[in-house]
Each structure stands twice: as C-alpha cells, then as structure tokens.
XYZ file of C-alpha atoms in Angstrom:
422
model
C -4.436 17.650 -2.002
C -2.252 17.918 0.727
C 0.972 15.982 1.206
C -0.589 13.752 3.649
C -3.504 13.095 1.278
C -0.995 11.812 -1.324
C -1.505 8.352 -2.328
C 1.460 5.641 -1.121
C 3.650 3.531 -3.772
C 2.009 0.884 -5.478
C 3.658 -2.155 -4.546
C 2.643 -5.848 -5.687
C 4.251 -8.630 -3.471
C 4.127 -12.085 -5.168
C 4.056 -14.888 -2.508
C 1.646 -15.594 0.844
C 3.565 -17.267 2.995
C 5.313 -16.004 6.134
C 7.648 -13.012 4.696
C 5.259 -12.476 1.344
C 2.379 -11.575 3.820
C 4.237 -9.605 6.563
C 5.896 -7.586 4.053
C 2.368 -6.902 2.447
C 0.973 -6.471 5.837
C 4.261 -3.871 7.094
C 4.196 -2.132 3.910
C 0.486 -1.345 4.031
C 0.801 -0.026 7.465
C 3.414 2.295 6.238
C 1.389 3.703 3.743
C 1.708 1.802 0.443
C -1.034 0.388 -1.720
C -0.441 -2.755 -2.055
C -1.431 -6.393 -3.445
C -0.939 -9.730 -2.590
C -0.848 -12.458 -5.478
C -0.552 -16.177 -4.189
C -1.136 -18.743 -6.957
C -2.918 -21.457 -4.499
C -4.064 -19.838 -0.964
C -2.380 -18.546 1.868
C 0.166 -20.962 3.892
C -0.673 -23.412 1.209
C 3.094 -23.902 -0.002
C 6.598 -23.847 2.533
C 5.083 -22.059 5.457
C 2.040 -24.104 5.484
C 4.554 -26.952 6.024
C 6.992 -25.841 8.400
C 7.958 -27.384 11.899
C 7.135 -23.835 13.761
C 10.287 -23.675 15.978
C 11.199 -20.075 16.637
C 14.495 -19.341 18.915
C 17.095 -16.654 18.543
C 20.114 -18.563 19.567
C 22.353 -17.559 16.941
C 26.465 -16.755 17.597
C 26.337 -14.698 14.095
C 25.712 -11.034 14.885
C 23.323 -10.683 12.246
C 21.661 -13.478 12.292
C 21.488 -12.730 16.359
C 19.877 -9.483 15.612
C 17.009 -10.745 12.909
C 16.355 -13.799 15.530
C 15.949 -11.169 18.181
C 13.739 -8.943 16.302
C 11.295 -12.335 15.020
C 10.791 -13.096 18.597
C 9.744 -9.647 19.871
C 7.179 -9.282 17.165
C 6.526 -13.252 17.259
C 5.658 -12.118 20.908
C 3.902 -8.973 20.562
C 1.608 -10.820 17.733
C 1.052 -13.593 20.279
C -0.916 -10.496 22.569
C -2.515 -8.180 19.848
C -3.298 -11.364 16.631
C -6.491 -12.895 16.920
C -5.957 -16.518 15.828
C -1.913 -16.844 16.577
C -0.536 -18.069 19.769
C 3.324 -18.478 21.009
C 4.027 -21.050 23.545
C 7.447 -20.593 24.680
C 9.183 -23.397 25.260
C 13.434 -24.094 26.071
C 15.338 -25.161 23.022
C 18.136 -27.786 24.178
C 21.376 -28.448 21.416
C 22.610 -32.064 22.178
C 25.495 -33.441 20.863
C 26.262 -36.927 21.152
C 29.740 -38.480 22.503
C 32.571 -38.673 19.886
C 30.714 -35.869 17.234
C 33.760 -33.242 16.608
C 31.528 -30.407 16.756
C 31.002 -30.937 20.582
C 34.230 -29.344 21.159
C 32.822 -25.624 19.578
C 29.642 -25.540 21.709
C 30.789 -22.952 24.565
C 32.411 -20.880 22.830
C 29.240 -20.858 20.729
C 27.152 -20.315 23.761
C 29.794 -17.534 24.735
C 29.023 -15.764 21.102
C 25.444 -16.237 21.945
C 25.395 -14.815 25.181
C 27.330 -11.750 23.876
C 24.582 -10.774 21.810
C 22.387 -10.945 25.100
C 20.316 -13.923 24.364
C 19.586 -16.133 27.715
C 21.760 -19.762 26.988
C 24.031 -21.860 29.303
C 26.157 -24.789 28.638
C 24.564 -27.747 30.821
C 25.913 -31.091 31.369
C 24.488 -34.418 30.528
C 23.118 -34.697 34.113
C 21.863 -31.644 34.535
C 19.770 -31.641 31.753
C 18.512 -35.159 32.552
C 17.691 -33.892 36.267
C 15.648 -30.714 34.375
C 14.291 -32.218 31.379
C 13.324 -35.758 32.848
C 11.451 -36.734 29.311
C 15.123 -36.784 27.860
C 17.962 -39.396 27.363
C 21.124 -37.926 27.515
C 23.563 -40.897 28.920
C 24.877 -41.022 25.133
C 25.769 -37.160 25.311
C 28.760 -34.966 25.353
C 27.723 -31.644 25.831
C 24.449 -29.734 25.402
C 23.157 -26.228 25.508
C 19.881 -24.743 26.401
C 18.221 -21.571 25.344
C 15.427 -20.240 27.281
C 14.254 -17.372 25.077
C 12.592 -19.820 22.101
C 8.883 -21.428 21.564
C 6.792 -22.644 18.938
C 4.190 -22.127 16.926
C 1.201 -23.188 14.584
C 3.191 -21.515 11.635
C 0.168 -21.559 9.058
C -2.021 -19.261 11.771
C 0.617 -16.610 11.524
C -0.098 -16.706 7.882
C -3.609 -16.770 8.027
C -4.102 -14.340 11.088
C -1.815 -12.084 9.497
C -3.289 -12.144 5.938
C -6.723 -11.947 7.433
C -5.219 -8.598 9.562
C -3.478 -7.346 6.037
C -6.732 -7.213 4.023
C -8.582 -5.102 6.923
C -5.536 -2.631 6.835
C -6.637 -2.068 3.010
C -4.034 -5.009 0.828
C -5.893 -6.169 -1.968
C -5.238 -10.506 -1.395
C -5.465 -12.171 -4.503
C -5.588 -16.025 -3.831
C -5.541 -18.627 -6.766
C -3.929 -16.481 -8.957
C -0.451 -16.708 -10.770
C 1.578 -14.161 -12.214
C 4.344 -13.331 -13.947
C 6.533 -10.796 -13.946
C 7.160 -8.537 -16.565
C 9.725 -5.349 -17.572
C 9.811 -2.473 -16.353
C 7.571 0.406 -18.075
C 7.421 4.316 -17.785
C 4.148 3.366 -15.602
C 6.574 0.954 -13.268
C 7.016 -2.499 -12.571
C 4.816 -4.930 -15.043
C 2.903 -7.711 -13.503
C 0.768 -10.171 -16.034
C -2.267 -11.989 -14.283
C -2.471 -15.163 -16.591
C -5.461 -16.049 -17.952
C -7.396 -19.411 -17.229
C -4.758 -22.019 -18.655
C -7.925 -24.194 -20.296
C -8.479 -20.720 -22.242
C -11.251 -19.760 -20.916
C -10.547 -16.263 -19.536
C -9.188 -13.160 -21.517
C -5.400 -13.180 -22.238
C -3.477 -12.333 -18.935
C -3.860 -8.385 -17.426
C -1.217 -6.389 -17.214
C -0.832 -4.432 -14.403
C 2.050 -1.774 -13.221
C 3.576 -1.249 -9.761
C 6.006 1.014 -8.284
C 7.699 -1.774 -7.488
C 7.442 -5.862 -6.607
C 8.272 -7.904 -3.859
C 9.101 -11.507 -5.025
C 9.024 -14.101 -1.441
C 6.995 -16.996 -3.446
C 9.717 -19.275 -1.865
C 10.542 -22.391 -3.942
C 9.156 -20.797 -7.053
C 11.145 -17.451 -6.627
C 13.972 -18.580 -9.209
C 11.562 -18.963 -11.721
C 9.693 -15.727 -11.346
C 12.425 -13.776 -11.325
C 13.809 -15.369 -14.579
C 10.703 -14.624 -15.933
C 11.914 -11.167 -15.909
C 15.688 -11.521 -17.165
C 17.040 -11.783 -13.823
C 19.231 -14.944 -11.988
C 19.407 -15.944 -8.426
C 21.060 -18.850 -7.167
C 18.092 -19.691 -4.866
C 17.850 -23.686 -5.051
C 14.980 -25.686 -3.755
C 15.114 -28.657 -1.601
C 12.981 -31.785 0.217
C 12.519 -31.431 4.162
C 10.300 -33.409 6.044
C 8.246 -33.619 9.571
C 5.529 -35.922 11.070
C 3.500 -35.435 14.030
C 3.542 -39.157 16.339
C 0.808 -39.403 18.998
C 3.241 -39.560 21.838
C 2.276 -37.330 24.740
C 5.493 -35.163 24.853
C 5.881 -31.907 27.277
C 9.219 -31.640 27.852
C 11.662 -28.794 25.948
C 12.376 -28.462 21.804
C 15.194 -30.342 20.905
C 17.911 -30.418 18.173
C 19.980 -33.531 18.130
C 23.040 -31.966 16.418
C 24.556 -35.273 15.919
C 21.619 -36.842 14.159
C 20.388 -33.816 12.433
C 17.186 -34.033 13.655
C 14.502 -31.396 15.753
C 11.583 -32.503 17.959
C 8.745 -29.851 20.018
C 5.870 -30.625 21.912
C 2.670 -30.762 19.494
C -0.526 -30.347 20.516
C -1.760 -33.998 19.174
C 1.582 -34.874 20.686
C 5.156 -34.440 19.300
C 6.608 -32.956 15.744
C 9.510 -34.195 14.844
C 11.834 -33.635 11.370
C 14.297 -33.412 9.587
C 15.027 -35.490 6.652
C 16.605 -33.174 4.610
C 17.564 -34.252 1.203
C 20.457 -32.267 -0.190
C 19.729 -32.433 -3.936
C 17.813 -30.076 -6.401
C 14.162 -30.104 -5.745
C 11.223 -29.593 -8.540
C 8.502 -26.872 -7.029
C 5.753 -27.901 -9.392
C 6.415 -31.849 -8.971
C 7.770 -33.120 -5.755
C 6.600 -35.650 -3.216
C 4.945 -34.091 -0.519
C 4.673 -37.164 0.986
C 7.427 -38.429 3.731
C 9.317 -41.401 2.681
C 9.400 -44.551 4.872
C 13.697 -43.965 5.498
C 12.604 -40.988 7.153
C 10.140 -42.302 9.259
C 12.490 -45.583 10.303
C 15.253 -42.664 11.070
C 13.075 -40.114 13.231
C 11.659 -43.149 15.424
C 15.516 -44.089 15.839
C 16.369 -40.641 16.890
C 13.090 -40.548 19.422
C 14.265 -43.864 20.630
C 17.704 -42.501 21.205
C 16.639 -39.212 22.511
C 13.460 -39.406 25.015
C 13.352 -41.607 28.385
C 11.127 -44.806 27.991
C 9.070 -43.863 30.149
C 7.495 -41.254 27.356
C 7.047 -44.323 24.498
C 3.809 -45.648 25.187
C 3.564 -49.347 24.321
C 7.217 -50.037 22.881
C 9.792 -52.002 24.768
C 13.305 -50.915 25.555
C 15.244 -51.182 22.115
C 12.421 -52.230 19.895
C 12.354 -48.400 18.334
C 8.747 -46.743 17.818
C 6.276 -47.664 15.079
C 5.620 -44.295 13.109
C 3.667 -45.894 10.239
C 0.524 -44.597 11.184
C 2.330 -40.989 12.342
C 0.957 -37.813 9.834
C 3.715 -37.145 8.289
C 4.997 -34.873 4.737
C 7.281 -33.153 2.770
C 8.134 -29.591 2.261
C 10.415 -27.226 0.544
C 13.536 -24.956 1.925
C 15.994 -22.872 -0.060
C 19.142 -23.070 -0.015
C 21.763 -19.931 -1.527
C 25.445 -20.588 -2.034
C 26.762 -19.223 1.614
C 23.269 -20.479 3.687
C 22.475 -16.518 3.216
C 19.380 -15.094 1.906
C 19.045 -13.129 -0.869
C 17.119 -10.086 0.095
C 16.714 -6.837 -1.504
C 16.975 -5.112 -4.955
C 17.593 -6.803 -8.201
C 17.626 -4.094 -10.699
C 19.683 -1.884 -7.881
C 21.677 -0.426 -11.019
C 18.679 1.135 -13.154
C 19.459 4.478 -13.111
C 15.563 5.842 -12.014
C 16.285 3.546 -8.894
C 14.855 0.173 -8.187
C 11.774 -1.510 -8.525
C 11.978 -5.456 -8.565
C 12.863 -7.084 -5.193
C 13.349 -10.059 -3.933
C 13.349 -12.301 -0.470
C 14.377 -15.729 -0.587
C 16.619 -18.635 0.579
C 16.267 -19.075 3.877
C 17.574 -22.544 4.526
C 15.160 -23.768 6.504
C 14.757 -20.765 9.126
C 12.611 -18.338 7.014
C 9.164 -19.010 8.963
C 11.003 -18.215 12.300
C 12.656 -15.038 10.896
C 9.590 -14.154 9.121
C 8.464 -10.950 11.540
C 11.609 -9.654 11.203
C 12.553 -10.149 7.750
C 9.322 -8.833 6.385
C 9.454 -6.161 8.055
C 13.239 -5.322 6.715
C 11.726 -5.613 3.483
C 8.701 -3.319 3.832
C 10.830 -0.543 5.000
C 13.849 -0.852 2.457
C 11.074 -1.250 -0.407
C 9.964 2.330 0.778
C 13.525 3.519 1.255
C 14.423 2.359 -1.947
C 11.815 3.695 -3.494
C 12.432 7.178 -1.788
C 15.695 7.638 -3.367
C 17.642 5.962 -0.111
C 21.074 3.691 -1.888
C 20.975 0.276 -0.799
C 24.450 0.682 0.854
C 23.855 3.629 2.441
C 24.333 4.459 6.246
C 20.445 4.753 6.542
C 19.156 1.963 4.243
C 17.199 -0.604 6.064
C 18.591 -3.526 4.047
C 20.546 -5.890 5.626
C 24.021 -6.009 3.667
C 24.835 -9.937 3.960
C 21.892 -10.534 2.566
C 22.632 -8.204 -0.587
C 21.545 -9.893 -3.697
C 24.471 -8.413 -5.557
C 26.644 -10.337 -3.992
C 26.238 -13.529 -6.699
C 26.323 -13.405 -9.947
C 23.381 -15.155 -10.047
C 24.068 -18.507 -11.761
C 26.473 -19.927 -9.285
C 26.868 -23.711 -8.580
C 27.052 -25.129 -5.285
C 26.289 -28.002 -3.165
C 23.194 -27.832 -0.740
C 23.822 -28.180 3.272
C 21.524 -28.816 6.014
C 21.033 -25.351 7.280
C 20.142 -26.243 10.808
C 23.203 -27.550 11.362
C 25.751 -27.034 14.067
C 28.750 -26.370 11.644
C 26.093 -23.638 10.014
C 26.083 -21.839 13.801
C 30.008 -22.594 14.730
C 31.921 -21.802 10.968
C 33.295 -18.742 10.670
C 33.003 -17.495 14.441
C-alpha cells in the first residue's frame, strides 16, 4: 500500500447541526473517515431554529475574519449546493434617540470598514429615502452593511448532510452517545442501547479523535468524559407574521430585536432570556411577552403603510404569527470554545470541542467548521495548538477557562458585544 492508499483518521463528530455537519462534511473531504452521530435528526435542535441572518459586519478582527470567511463559502454553497439558496439582502443597525451606545457607531463602522467589509454610517433620512418600508423619525444614528443576506438555515443542514454522506460520512440519525476515555485504540464512543431495554448494552466504538458541536447538550457530553466547559444554555425566540415585508434586515439595537424578509412574510426575534436554560426540558414554545414586545418593535420600526389592517398606534396582532423557542450558548467572554480539550495528553489530542456561539454560530458555521476540520487533522498530525501553523483560532482556545467558571449571560447580538473593547 502506498502512502496515498493509506486510510485517513477516524474521526466521530457528535452533533448535526450547522458546525457538527460542516466539520463532518470538511473533514471527509480532507481525507478522514468519519461519522456523524445526532441523537434526533439533522437541523432538528439550535440550527433547525435559528433566524438565518448571515452578515460579516464585525469591528473585532477575528470575528471580522470568520464572518468574512462564512459568507464566501455561504456564497459559493449558494452556486454549487443543491437545496440551499442565499438571498443577499442589506443589514441596517438602528439606534434609537437618547440610547448611549449611539455615540460608538462610526467609529464602529470605521473598525468595520478597516477590515474591508462594505458599511456606511447613514442618517435617519437617508435611510428612510432608501429603505421606504422603515420608520426611522425616532432614530439617532444607523449603519448599513451591504455585504449580508439570509437564509433557510435548516437547508444548509440538510443539503450539506445529504452532500456529506455521498462524500463517504457514515450519518447516524436517532442515535445518542456518550463519550468515553481514551484507549490505546483512541477516543471511546458508547452507542446506548434502546433506553426501554430492548437492544444490546451500548457499542463501544474507538476514534482517532471526536468532535463534540451538539450545541446545548455539549456541557453534558463532555462531562461525560471528565472534562468542564463553561458553555451555558439559554431561551431565544423568533416568529414568522404574515406581513408582506421586502425591505432590508434590521437590528434595532435599542430594542434588542432583528427582523428579515421571510418568504411567508417577515421573521422577526429576539426575546432572549438571560438565565440558565434546561436542553432536555425547555419550552420551545414563544411566550405571549414576546409576542406583545416584537409587534411593539414592528410597530415602532416599519412605515404603516407595510401593516396590513392595523391603525396608526393600535400595535399588530401576532397571536396567530408561528412562532418558537430555541437555544444559544453563551461562554464567559461571548467567545467560543473551540478546539482541544485533552491538549496536554502527552500522545497529543483527541477530544475536541466547538461550542458557545452566542447566538451567531449558524452564520459562522462555514467558516468555523471548516477551522475545525483542518485543526482536527493538524492536531492529529503532531501540529501544537499554539503553533505558527495551527489552524485553530487562539481566542477561541478552550484552555483559556478553567472550565467551571460563573458568569452572567448577555445578549450576544448586542451593540455593546460589537463596540467593548475596540
């Protein structure tokens, strides 16, 4: 056998949402065996739930450059994925009158435009004379970013997945796992058994190495095998009203609250709720507050001509909107935590992790699975996770918690999230 014949790592990746199947998908095009596991089926969890607003106007340089890469491939998938489509679409920032943050908007925009991307500081009447759909008499600045779109985020998934298993990953749906120690044959994985007792006790199965991106449940998993990550679920929700909407994406700063065009009308969210969220036993249901706020902010944002059948000031009825609940993560500095976390075995690494993306992993997804596919496979090849050549990205270094911090969840679409620390 030649060393071209020789077979790839074995890698299991244990989530199939938006990073856990374009890692699978990246590392099987670099040559890796490799398996999915998803406990329910694909998109079914966070990414199946997500609003689908992708933009790369970011002031952080990292976080410039992993927006920048998500769009390119968000783009290039858009031309060569059967069953995914990007609409692009402008992404306005409006902040109201009186809102302190107002203030740090062009010198955000500045930051942003250093780092290439295509945004301008607009007036209130400017963007009212472009974007005639919107209010903006109650504004004191606003920005707009032409580089972003939207998307149908469970078709990435499912195009994607669909595009992994032809390219040779083994997708196992409806199954859970756990993960186990580490072996002379690699990385354990245990495939329960039917919990009614049916099926033989759980397989065992060894990997070079794992991937863990199951999302809300990655804390768990992970302490399944000895190891801690301050990675912190929490409640988000959207609904879809049946307002004919074609004008830009918009984040209200001031309210904390997004709306895009939909195409059964406009999706609108945010209703975050800052506390500690059960995975297993959460309402995925919206709550009527959030409903009674979003028509508020609709009122407050979009021109009355584009509310069919309400009358100035009476607010919108969003009842009968679909509406639900999903989960973010949250980490202790709004960072993910992405890369090895058993960096200091001495025969290298082999349990990984990518998680807690607070609230923008769908839209970094391309770019973030692919970081991990490639510093798997560096890791793996003997390549230090700080090293000049390691793929990983080093904010996003696990090792920088100790793993069982305590902290205070924050909105991570907010403005203070883009302006602090620039």
């Amino acid at each position: 056998m030649t060393e071209a014949d020789e077979p790839g790592p074995s890698v299991a990746v244990v989530g199939g949402g938006a990073v856990g199947v374009t890692a699978a998908h990246d590392l099987a095009a670099r040559g890796a065996d490799v398996t999915l596991y998803e406990r329910g089926d694909l998109a079914a969890e966070s990414s199946g739930r997500a609003a689908g607003l992708l933009y790369d106007a970011y002031a952080e340089d990292v976080d410039a450059a992993v927006g920048a890469r998500a769009l390119e491939r968000f783009r290039a998938f858009d031309r060569s994925l059967p069953g995914f489509s990007f609409a692009a679409c402008p992404y306005v920032i409006a902040v109201r009158e009186g809102d302190p943050d107002a203030d740090a908007v062009p010198a955000m925009v500045d930051r942003m435009r250093e780092h290439g991307r295509e945004v301008s500081v607009v007036a209130p009447d400017a963007l009212r004379d472009r974007f005639p759909s919107l209010r903006t008499d109650d504004l004191a600045v606003a920005a707009v970013a032409e580089g972003a779109g939207w998307t149908d985020p469970p078709s990435y998934v499912r195009a994607l997945g669909e595009r992994a298993a032809r390219e040779g990953v083994a997708v196992e749906t409806e199954t859970a796992v756990e993960i186990g120690p580490r072996t002379d044959a690699g990385r354990e994985i245990r495939v329960r058994g039917d919990a009614d007792g049916g099926a033989p006790a759980a397989e065992r199965r060894a990997f070079d190495a794992v991937v863990v991106a199951a999302g809300a449940h990655t804390r768990s998993l992970l302490a399944d095998a000895g190891v801690s990550v301050p990675v912190v679920p929490y409640r988000v929700q959207a609904l879809v009203a049946r307002d004919a909407y074609d004008g830009p994406m918009v984040y209200d700063a001031t309210a904390d609250a997004y709306l895009r065009p939909h195409p059964d009308g406009l999706l609108a969210g945010d209703g975050t709720e800052p506390v500690p969220a059960d995975p297993d036993d959460y309402r995925r249901e919206a709550d009527d507050w959030f409903r009674e706020d979003v028509g508020a902010v609709l009122d407050e944002r979009l021109a009355r001509g584009d509310a069919p059948g309400r009358s100035a000031g009476t607010g919108r009825d969003l009842a009968d909107a679909r509406a639900w609940a999903g989960l973010c993560t949250a980490t202790p500095d709004g960072d993910p935590v992405m890369g090895p976390v058993d960096a200091g075995a001495e025969a290298g690494p082999t349990l990984f992790v990518a998680a807690g993306w607070q609230g923008h992993g769908f839209m970094r997804a391309p770019a973030t699975g692919e970081t991990v596919a490639e510093g798997v496979l560096a890791s793996l090849a003997g390549v230090a996770v700080d090293a000049s050549d390691s793929p990983w990205i080093g904010a996003f270094d696990p090792a920088r918690f100790d793993g069982d911090e305590s902290f205070e969840i924050t909105e991570g679409m907010s403005l203070s999230n883009r302006t602090d620390g620039e």
